[in-house]
Amino acid sequence: MTTLEKVKTEWFSNVKGDVLAGIVVALALIPEAIAFSIIAGVDPMVGLYASFCISIVIAFIGGRPGMISGATGAMALLMVTLVAEHGLEYLLAATILTGVLQILFGVFRLSVFMKLVPRSVMIGFVNALAILIFTSQLQHFVGETWVMYSLVALTLAIIYILPRFTRAIPSTLVAIVVVTALAIFMNFGVRTVGDMGTLPSTLPIFLIPDIPLNLDTLAIIFPYSLALAVVGILESLLTQNIVDDMTDTESDKNKESRGQGIANVTTGFFGGMAGCAMIGQSVINVKSGATGRLSSLTAGIVLLGMIITLQGVVVQIPMAALAGIMIMVSIGTFDWSSLMNIHRIPRSDAAVMITVVSVVVYTHDLSIGVFAGIIMSALFFAWKISKVKVEEHFDMKTNAMTYEVHGQLFFASVEDYLDQINFDADVQKVTIDLSNAHLWDDSAVGAIDKTEHKFEQRHIEVAITGMNKESTKLMDKIGGLSKASGH
Amino acid sequence: MYKNILLAIDGSDHSYRATEKAIALAELTPDAAIEILYVVPGNKSKSDVLHYGDSDSASRKRTKMLQEYEKMIKEKSIPVETTVLHGKDGIAEAIIAHANEGGYDTLVLGSRGLSAVQTMVLGSVSHKVMKYVKAPVMMVK
């Protein structure tokens, strides 16, 4: 496909579907962008600018047409302490640095390292995210009246029941409009978005964050940026795979990492918070008929148009409606099938998943949870693979013993292997059959040497057989003393 | 009578019974063939990708799941084909479109047998399919 053809299919092969889906997404983005800003502790405009900038930039340079990116809960949750301790300007600087790290991630094609993140960690990640989004809403219920509770209930009822009758308009938008109208006309006096901060009435403008450019600043923002970059890439690549699967097409993972990075750099300079791909919005987008890049561009433009023209109304949205929507987002984010299947998956996987969730809920930091999960999975893996089975076959006639070794020989498993060899047996000849084993490192080579040495000390003839090519190579390289290495 | 049989299954327990019924129907007519149709629901993409790693592994897992049913049909020496569709917005819609385009003599459908609440939230696929598919539909409970 030539570049021109590619541009044509990615942009204009589905104009009507993309534009309509883009409008639907823009409508659904508004309440989320506001709510995520409130989670992060910044003015709603920071999240709205972010969603606007990111969706426009990603439309042009993202790797996955049809995917929607913007301000997200996962990212917002990582920023809370930075904003609380140092303020908005540091968040913007951290956002730019996050983008730079993600660009590097893409340029050096590091998306292959995503393989190192086990599935049980990813499941723990989305479940922890869902729980955090839910608990972040509890503060809005403190000291509230039954009026607020019923508005939340009404919001949820509309969100879940309306789609049974029509799916033409997003039910979240209907819920927002109905609940806001009710609150205005009935004069309930409940807390609104306007009480949480100001909204933009202008286009975002280019600004360099007002911070001292020195090492102290870097020391403050770098840990946040690193966590944001990792979580952003993780959620973006997960979303990308989901959109790939829904549309039955493939897409460039490194291009997406780079695109996310450029989008975050841009967002930081235009006063928005760091964001990433949004699972929920991307699913809504594809379900609404989008396949191309035009959907993300439309979403961005419509979003900005609406926040500027409807600013006066947006400030009157009750917090109850937003809390309802966030509860819906958290229910949708949670992977319910993992709860239903938890008795069926291996115990170690379940333990990793639960650990990730617990660590994240305790630390409020998704990146720490993911890191803990990866380490724990690696340990479990090493533990499982370090089990070596040794079968004994004794030949009475020749007084010879054959040990058939099954498994992986490496630093963690050599003990287990040596324990199963009986060096004091009264035999004439011993054969170690390695046909079903693999030598991985120095310790493995050492164990084989030791085996030979010990038997020879006891004047028992030893033979090593069936060593595979790679293991033999390793033996040669490390220069084992064994006869099997050819020395 | 029923030469081109479309068998829509979702991998649940009811899929076995539906496959058995489709085989029984196919055996009535010489040269009858069965096409297995599996529609990946839009919402399932998320959990499948999470549980199987990526889109490729998810597809492989689905093909493997469908092979069991293919085997059941092949054992009776009935020609079988498999189609996997991605129902972005509703499983029923994808089944209906595919069934009506293909000119099938009949559609055999496994019903999941959801409770009233589940039907309320998830929607009844069989109900919609029964209503809009032009060919005769056999729903296997």
XYZ file of C-alpha atoms in Angstrom:
628
model
C 0.000 0.000 0.000
C 1.382 3.410 -0.874
C 1.427 6.136 1.742
C -1.378 8.006 0.010
C -3.610 4.942 -0.100
C -2.865 4.281 3.533
C -3.781 7.824 4.534
C -6.971 7.481 2.536
C -8.080 4.245 4.193
C -7.055 5.314 7.678
C -8.825 8.654 7.402
C -11.599 8.572 4.860
C -12.782 5.010 4.339
C -15.547 5.350 6.923
C -16.355 9.064 7.182
C -19.927 8.787 8.399
C -19.228 6.064 10.963
C -16.157 7.868 12.288
C -17.827 11.278 12.609
C -20.914 9.917 14.384
C -18.852 7.756 16.741
C -16.535 10.714 17.389
C -19.485 12.849 18.485
C -20.764 10.103 20.788
C -17.295 9.758 22.323
C -16.924 13.522 22.805
C -20.191 13.566 24.741
C -19.041 10.697 26.923
C -15.579 12.230 27.398
C -16.782 15.436 29.089
C -18.003 13.966 32.380
C -15.012 11.607 32.573
C -12.419 14.301 31.883
C -13.985 16.490 34.602
C -14.191 13.633 37.090
C -10.595 12.550 36.457
C -9.408 16.143 36.976
C -11.188 16.167 40.310
C -9.510 12.860 41.259
C -6.093 14.363 40.419
C -6.927 17.489 42.416
C -6.740 19.980 39.551
C -9.325 22.267 37.902
C -11.672 20.495 35.466
C -10.103 22.471 32.618
C -6.814 20.571 33.012
C -8.504 17.268 32.211
C -10.618 18.743 29.436
C -7.601 20.374 27.755
C -5.760 17.069 28.072
C -8.538 15.042 26.463
C -8.829 17.627 23.692
C -5.080 17.831 22.929
C -4.434 14.106 23.223
C -7.298 12.995 21.010
C -6.329 15.511 18.297
C -2.617 14.659 18.347
C -3.277 10.906 18.507
C -5.653 11.159 15.546
C -2.664 12.135 13.411
C 0.225 10.171 14.850
C -1.239 7.311 16.905
C -0.573 3.729 15.882
C -4.125 2.467 16.183
C -6.872 4.128 14.118
C -10.196 3.986 15.958
C -8.655 4.097 19.426
C -9.520 6.963 21.791
C -7.040 8.540 24.180
C -7.471 11.279 26.742
C -7.266 12.052 30.441
C -7.659 8.745 32.305
C -8.291 7.505 35.812
C -5.125 5.415 35.929
C -2.972 8.463 35.192
C -4.997 10.838 37.390
C -4.529 8.526 40.372
C -0.738 8.683 39.965
C -0.666 12.484 40.078
C -2.538 13.074 43.325
C 0.453 13.541 45.643
C 2.476 15.523 43.090
C -0.371 18.016 42.674
C -1.067 18.158 46.400
C 2.578 18.770 47.351
C 3.933 20.831 44.467
C 1.014 22.160 42.429
C -0.141 22.287 38.834
C 3.032 23.657 37.209
C 5.003 20.633 38.374
C 2.278 18.364 37.007
C 2.598 19.996 33.582
C 6.378 19.575 33.639
C 5.942 15.931 34.715
C 3.499 15.459 31.849
C 6.076 16.704 29.324
C 8.761 14.447 30.799
C 6.313 11.514 30.717
C 5.866 12.154 27.004
C 9.617 12.257 26.421
C 10.051 8.911 28.204
C 7.251 7.386 26.143
C 8.773 8.660 22.897
C 12.028 6.935 23.888
C 10.035 3.809 24.672
C 8.655 3.887 21.143
C 11.896 4.841 19.384
C 13.817 2.019 21.039
C 10.989 -0.404 20.259
C 10.505 -1.441 23.852
C 6.963 -2.670 23.376
C 8.392 -6.196 23.203
C 9.078 -5.871 26.911
C 5.365 -5.852 27.463
C 5.691 -9.624 27.271
C 7.372 -9.460 30.657
C 4.134 -8.272 32.178
C 2.216 -11.469 32.941
C -1.522 -11.623 32.307
C -2.342 -12.052 35.961
C -0.558 -8.727 36.587
C -2.595 -7.013 33.848
C -5.827 -8.402 35.315
C -4.739 -7.195 38.748
C -3.949 -3.824 37.166
C -7.434 -3.243 35.715
C -9.137 -4.581 38.845
C -7.048 -2.346 41.094
C -7.771 0.597 38.804
C -11.495 -0.109 39.050
C -11.349 -0.272 42.834
C -9.359 2.984 43.057
C -11.776 4.814 40.769
C -14.621 3.588 42.961
C -13.005 4.519 46.270
C -11.985 7.929 44.888
C -15.699 8.701 44.653
C -16.469 7.900 48.283
C -15.256 11.338 49.423
C -18.152 12.915 47.516
C -20.629 10.987 49.681
C -19.258 12.194 53.014
C -21.749 14.363 54.895
C -24.220 14.336 52.020
C -28.003 14.183 52.207
C -30.410 11.613 50.817
C -30.978 13.994 47.879
C -27.414 13.410 46.691
C -27.733 9.640 47.212
C -30.921 9.496 45.169
C -29.356 11.561 42.379
C -26.474 9.059 42.197
C -28.985 6.206 42.110
C -30.991 7.965 39.393
C -27.806 8.505 37.342
C -26.927 4.815 37.560
C -30.488 3.746 36.758
C -30.533 5.853 33.596
C -27.072 4.644 32.546
C -27.972 0.973 32.830
C -31.632 0.918 31.815
C -31.746 3.377 28.923
C -29.596 1.277 26.522
C -32.327 -1.377 26.653
C -34.559 1.049 24.792
C -32.244 3.147 22.647
C -28.567 3.233 21.934
C -28.638 6.246 19.636
C -27.458 8.658 22.356
C -24.972 7.679 25.055
C -26.884 6.919 28.231
C -24.235 8.679 30.347
C -25.021 11.934 28.550
C -28.765 11.504 29.072
C -28.112 10.791 32.740
C -26.008 13.963 33.078
C -28.603 16.129 31.309
C -31.561 14.751 33.272
C -29.841 14.937 36.660
C -28.441 18.412 35.983
C -31.843 19.681 34.826
C -33.485 18.201 37.914
C -30.920 19.791 40.208
C -31.287 23.215 38.561
C -35.084 23.321 38.392
C -35.761 21.764 41.766
C -33.083 23.940 43.331
C -31.640 21.088 45.419
C -28.541 23.049 46.350
C -26.271 20.013 45.892
C -22.562 20.433 45.197
C -21.708 20.989 41.548
C -18.682 20.941 39.259
C -18.476 24.731 39.694
C -17.672 24.186 43.360
C -14.640 22.089 42.411
C -12.796 24.629 40.228
C -12.976 26.788 37.138
C -13.682 25.747 33.589
C -12.021 27.006 30.437
C -13.752 29.549 28.249
C -10.844 29.845 25.840
C -8.736 27.691 23.588
C -5.747 26.187 25.325
C -2.581 28.216 24.703
C 1.067 27.248 24.507
C 2.905 27.844 27.756
C 6.167 26.680 29.232
C 5.525 25.385 32.768
C 6.527 27.983 35.331
C 9.099 25.993 37.294
C 12.794 26.345 38.020
C 14.694 24.264 35.476
C 17.170 22.494 37.744
C 18.072 19.115 39.149
C 15.833 19.579 42.200
C 12.837 19.895 39.917
C 13.911 16.832 37.977
C 14.307 14.872 41.199
C 10.740 15.793 42.135
C 9.072 15.050 38.812
C 11.116 12.119 37.490
C 9.627 9.363 39.709
C 6.129 10.560 38.818
C 6.946 10.781 35.118
C 8.424 7.298 35.090
C 5.353 5.832 36.776
C 3.059 7.789 34.442
C 5.021 6.698 31.372
C 4.923 3.016 32.338
C 1.255 2.989 33.316
C 0.324 5.041 30.231
C 2.090 2.652 27.876
C 0.678 -0.369 29.696
C -2.913 0.802 29.448
C -2.457 2.100 25.888
C -1.029 -1.168 24.590
C -3.738 -3.128 26.388
C -6.398 -0.928 24.798
C -4.658 -1.235 21.450
C -4.848 -5.023 21.633
C -8.516 -4.821 22.565
C -9.269 -2.559 19.576
C -7.173 -4.854 17.339
C -9.309 -7.734 18.501
C -12.636 -5.938 18.160
C -11.879 -4.768 14.630
C -9.944 -7.904 13.664
C -7.031 -5.824 12.348
C -3.440 -5.265 13.406
C -1.575 -2.129 14.395
C 1.881 -0.799 15.163
C 2.630 -0.949 18.910
C 5.854 1.092 18.786
C 4.195 3.802 16.714
C 1.483 4.027 19.350
C 4.018 4.363 22.189
C 5.712 7.170 20.275
C 2.357 8.783 19.503
C 1.296 8.667 23.153
C 4.588 10.349 24.023
C 4.201 13.166 21.493
C 0.583 13.645 22.632
C 1.678 13.980 26.262
C 4.472 16.445 25.434
C 1.955 18.574 23.508
C -0.618 18.309 26.295
C 1.887 19.415 28.912
C 2.716 22.577 26.960
C -0.980 23.364 26.467
C -1.897 23.076 30.142
C -3.309 19.548 30.189
C -2.521 16.590 32.426
C -0.846 13.393 31.191
C -3.201 10.861 29.661
C -3.280 7.593 27.769
C -5.584 5.359 25.761
C -9.002 4.790 27.313
C -10.378 1.256 27.281
C -13.994 2.229 27.897
C -14.106 5.105 25.400
C -12.344 3.075 22.709
C -14.895 0.284 23.114
C -17.722 2.849 22.875
C -16.065 4.326 19.777
C -15.720 1.019 17.932
C -19.189 -0.096 18.994
C -20.585 3.167 17.643
C -19.151 2.322 14.246
C -15.695 3.919 14.171
C -12.737 2.342 12.401
C -10.598 5.309 11.339
C -8.534 8.216 12.559
C -11.295 10.711 11.838
C -13.200 9.466 14.922
C -10.497 10.619 17.345
C -10.134 13.983 15.554
C -13.901 14.532 15.605
C -14.037 13.631 19.299
C -11.353 16.220 20.091
C -12.911 19.035 18.060
C -16.448 18.409 19.296
C -15.188 18.172 22.881
C -13.513 21.576 22.675
C -16.503 23.127 20.909
C -18.813 21.922 23.620
C -16.726 22.931 26.594
C -16.425 26.462 25.232
C -20.076 26.926 24.266
C -21.640 24.997 27.146
C -19.340 26.246 29.858
C -22.183 27.887 31.808
C -24.143 24.633 31.934
C -21.188 22.366 32.665
C -20.438 24.165 35.952
C -23.945 23.315 37.125
C -23.545 19.540 36.714
C -24.085 18.058 40.193
C -21.191 16.047 41.612
C -23.758 13.309 42.197
C -24.078 12.763 38.450
C -20.302 12.564 38.026
C -19.995 10.168 40.961
C -22.647 7.976 39.318
C -20.728 7.969 36.047
C -17.462 7.142 37.790
C -19.143 4.208 39.558
C -20.265 3.015 36.129
C -16.708 3.448 34.787
C -15.325 1.425 37.682
C -17.867 -1.382 37.183
C -17.008 -1.436 33.484
C -13.258 -1.428 34.125
C -13.312 -4.334 36.583
C -12.673 -7.709 34.974
C -15.588 -9.640 36.456
C -14.670 -12.856 34.681
C -11.494 -12.993 36.776
C -13.607 -13.180 39.937
C -15.812 -15.867 38.493
C -12.854 -17.970 37.353
C -10.606 -17.395 40.337
C -11.025 -20.979 41.565
C -10.072 -22.316 38.142
C -6.850 -20.447 37.424
C -3.542 -21.645 38.941
C -3.205 -20.589 42.591
C 0.027 -18.711 41.917
C -1.714 -16.601 39.237
C -4.555 -15.846 41.619
C -2.047 -14.898 44.309
C -0.242 -12.531 41.922
C -3.508 -10.913 40.871
C -4.621 -10.407 44.472
C -1.181 -9.069 45.427
C -1.249 -6.489 42.631
C -4.710 -5.357 43.737
C -3.724 -5.201 47.427
C -0.463 -3.331 46.794
C -2.200 -0.785 44.553
C -5.098 -0.238 46.923
C -2.618 0.241 49.777
C -0.112 2.495 47.963
C -2.555 4.162 45.515
C 0.170 3.689 42.912
C -0.531 1.405 39.962
C 3.112 1.276 38.918
C 4.256 -0.127 42.280
C 1.547 -2.788 42.069
C 2.589 -3.792 38.564
C 6.231 -3.944 39.610
C 5.428 -6.070 42.669
C 3.312 -8.357 40.481
C 6.082 -8.856 37.930
C 8.632 -9.718 40.614
C 6.241 -12.088 42.327
C 5.387 -13.833 39.047
C 9.077 -14.193 38.269
C 9.693 -15.787 41.675
C 6.750 -18.147 41.264
C 8.008 -19.069 37.818
C 11.508 -19.773 39.100
C 10.028 -21.804 41.952
C 7.866 -23.877 39.629
C 10.570 -24.443 37.048
C 13.153 -25.302 39.694
C 11.386 -28.587 40.340
C 13.482 -31.247 38.679
C 12.344 -34.835 38.363
C 14.983 -37.567 38.368
C 13.914 -41.097 37.447
C 16.057 -44.046 38.465
C 16.444 -47.188 36.374
C 18.560 -49.966 37.810
C 19.949 -52.744 35.689
C 20.658 -55.809 37.876
C 22.675 -57.698 35.273
C 25.325 -55.045 34.679
C 24.946 -53.426 38.091
C 24.407 -50.097 36.339
C 22.208 -47.184 37.343
C 20.628 -44.718 34.916
C 19.310 -41.388 36.109
C 16.851 -39.775 33.705
C 16.727 -36.061 34.442
C 13.507 -34.197 33.535
C 13.414 -30.418 33.748
C 15.454 -27.242 33.624
C 18.824 -27.128 35.304
C 19.790 -23.658 36.519
C 20.889 -21.907 39.701
C 17.604 -22.507 41.483
C 17.162 -26.143 40.525
C 20.633 -27.691 40.913
C 20.116 -28.391 44.622
C 16.939 -30.254 43.843
C 18.763 -32.242 41.171
C 21.757 -33.165 43.307
C 19.500 -34.242 46.182
C 17.963 -36.897 43.991
C 21.219 -38.519 42.936
C 22.410 -41.246 45.245
C 26.224 -41.038 45.270
C 26.659 -43.806 47.789
C 24.811 -46.500 45.897
C 26.743 -49.707 45.408
C 26.857 -49.756 41.623
C 29.524 -50.105 38.969
C 28.303 -47.710 36.352
C 26.134 -44.610 36.375
C 24.535 -42.957 33.359
C 23.052 -39.486 33.596
C 20.529 -39.166 30.794
C 19.928 -35.507 29.973
C 17.642 -36.080 26.954
C 14.769 -34.410 28.768
C 16.768 -31.736 30.508
C 18.291 -28.394 29.589
C 21.361 -26.720 31.059
C 20.919 -22.981 31.435
C 23.811 -21.502 33.377
C 27.058 -21.777 35.224
C 25.421 -23.513 38.177
C 23.980 -26.205 35.904
C 27.375 -26.882 34.345
C 28.847 -26.964 37.847
C 26.269 -29.494 38.991
C 27.113 -31.843 36.131
C 30.825 -31.487 36.891
C 30.134 -32.211 40.519
C 28.152 -35.307 39.645
C 30.987 -36.717 37.590
C 33.578 -35.782 40.139
C 31.767 -37.362 43.060
C 31.136 -40.635 41.286
C 34.704 -40.811 40.046
C 35.932 -40.291 43.598
C 33.981 -43.403 44.524
C 35.479 -45.232 41.516
C 32.164 -45.475 39.757
C 32.148 -45.122 35.999
C 30.022 -42.139 34.861
C 28.544 -41.342 31.464
C 26.555 -38.261 30.518
C 24.225 -38.832 27.597
C 21.585 -37.048 25.568
C 22.754 -33.526 26.223
C 21.105 -31.210 23.704
C 22.947 -28.880 21.381
C 22.509 -25.676 23.337
C 23.455 -27.296 26.613
C 26.567 -28.770 24.999
C 27.471 -25.342 23.659
C 27.084 -23.876 27.119
C 29.257 -26.613 28.563
C 31.968 -25.777 26.020
C 31.727 -22.071 26.598
C 31.803 -22.152 30.344
C 34.527 -24.751 30.075
C 33.103 -27.352 32.370
C 35.542 -30.013 33.453
C 33.174 -32.697 32.313
C 34.206 -35.176 29.694
C 30.894 -34.436 28.036
C 32.104 -30.940 27.196
C 34.788 -32.392 25.033
C 37.764 -31.140 27.022
C -34.447 -30.289 2.746
C -31.787 -28.658 4.952
C -28.621 -28.556 2.866
C -26.938 -25.395 4.050
C -27.055 -25.350 7.797
C -25.737 -22.438 9.803
C -24.847 -23.318 13.383
C -24.381 -20.337 15.686
C -22.631 -21.213 18.943
C -20.969 -19.326 21.789
C -18.909 -22.067 23.417
C -21.285 -22.529 26.357
C -22.683 -25.920 27.382
C -25.646 -25.373 25.118
C -23.323 -25.330 22.112
C -22.822 -29.124 22.366
C -26.521 -29.807 22.229
C -26.975 -27.342 19.380
C -24.193 -29.069 17.440
C -25.817 -32.467 18.020
C -29.114 -31.142 16.663
C -27.411 -29.592 13.637
C -25.756 -32.950 12.901
C -29.098 -34.698 13.211
C -30.590 -32.249 10.732
C -27.682 -32.616 8.313
C -27.994 -36.389 8.354
C -31.514 -36.093 6.989
C -30.279 -34.750 3.658
C -27.490 -36.160 1.498
C -24.681 -33.651 0.767
C -25.742 -31.371 3.588
C -23.043 -29.087 5.002
C -22.730 -27.208 8.269
C -21.147 -23.812 8.798
C -20.176 -23.011 12.374
C -20.575 -19.341 13.231
C -18.963 -17.840 16.296
C -19.435 -14.163 17.003
C -16.978 -12.497 19.381
C -19.030 -10.029 21.418
C -17.568 -6.517 21.566
C -17.377 -6.683 25.346
C -15.594 -10.014 25.279
C -12.584 -8.557 23.474
C -11.510 -6.874 26.703
C -11.630 -9.965 28.914
C -10.205 -12.225 26.179
C -7.237 -9.933 25.575
C -6.676 -9.663 29.329
C -6.800 -13.409 29.865
C -4.955 -14.569 26.762
C -2.368 -11.790 26.408
C -3.075 -10.207 23.032
C -5.396 -10.293 20.078
C -3.480 -13.074 18.319
C -3.520 -15.411 21.294
C -7.200 -14.667 21.839
C -7.947 -15.650 18.215
C -5.939 -18.835 18.575
C -7.825 -19.727 21.730
C -11.150 -19.228 19.968
C -10.152 -21.372 16.987
C -9.109 -24.089 19.423
C -12.433 -23.870 21.230
C -14.297 -24.234 17.920
C -12.211 -27.224 16.824
C -14.071 -29.442 19.289
C -17.318 -28.772 17.495
C -15.720 -29.142 14.073
C -14.485 -32.545 15.194
C -17.981 -33.619 16.291
C -19.286 -32.781 12.824
C -16.344 -34.234 10.889
C -16.710 -37.530 12.706
C -20.089 -37.905 11.023
C -18.443 -37.153 7.631
C -20.375 -33.956 7.198
C -18.514 -31.103 5.469
C -17.883 -28.269 7.902
C -16.674 -24.695 7.654
C -16.008 -22.205 10.433
C -16.582 -18.473 10.465
C -15.530 -16.139 13.268
C -17.077 -12.679 13.207
C -16.508 -9.696 15.458
C -19.850 -8.375 16.626
C -18.859 -4.869 17.559
C -22.314 -3.791 18.502
C -24.300 -6.833 19.491
C -23.962 -10.534 18.761
C -27.525 -10.787 17.464
C -26.938 -8.126 14.790
C -23.878 -9.942 13.439
C -25.657 -13.316 13.373
C -28.693 -11.817 11.649
C -26.628 -10.059 8.957
C -24.530 -13.162 8.252
C -27.526 -15.509 8.213
C -29.549 -13.325 5.883
C -26.674 -12.753 3.442
C -25.707 -16.379 3.057
C -28.922 -18.010 1.876
C -28.974 -20.773 4.478
C -31.787 -23.305 4.683
C -31.863 -23.173 8.433
C -30.133 -21.685 11.448
C -29.472 -23.732 14.562
C -28.868 -21.604 17.635
C -27.768 -22.532 21.122
C -29.609 -20.557 23.764
C -27.583 -19.572 26.783
C -30.616 -19.772 29.018
C -30.003 -16.577 30.939
C -32.010 -15.524 33.952
C -34.494 -12.672 33.763
C -31.979 -10.211 35.225
C -29.196 -11.283 32.860
C -31.534 -10.960 29.901
C -32.429 -7.484 31.096
C -28.779 -6.409 31.155
C -27.288 -8.451 28.333
C -30.301 -8.580 26.067
C -31.737 -11.681 24.516
C -29.749 -12.742 21.461
C -32.053 -15.621 20.597
C -35.121 -13.428 20.737
C -33.695 -10.925 18.261
C -32.325 -13.633 15.995
C -35.657 -15.473 15.903
C -37.346 -12.236 14.961
C -35.091 -11.044 12.133
C -33.480 -14.081 10.513
C -35.410 -15.017 7.384
C -34.549 -18.719 7.372
C -36.276 -21.092 9.809
C -34.507 -20.998 13.178
C -34.109 -23.892 15.581
C -33.334 -22.774 19.097
C -31.708 -25.478 21.225
C -32.237 -25.086 24.959
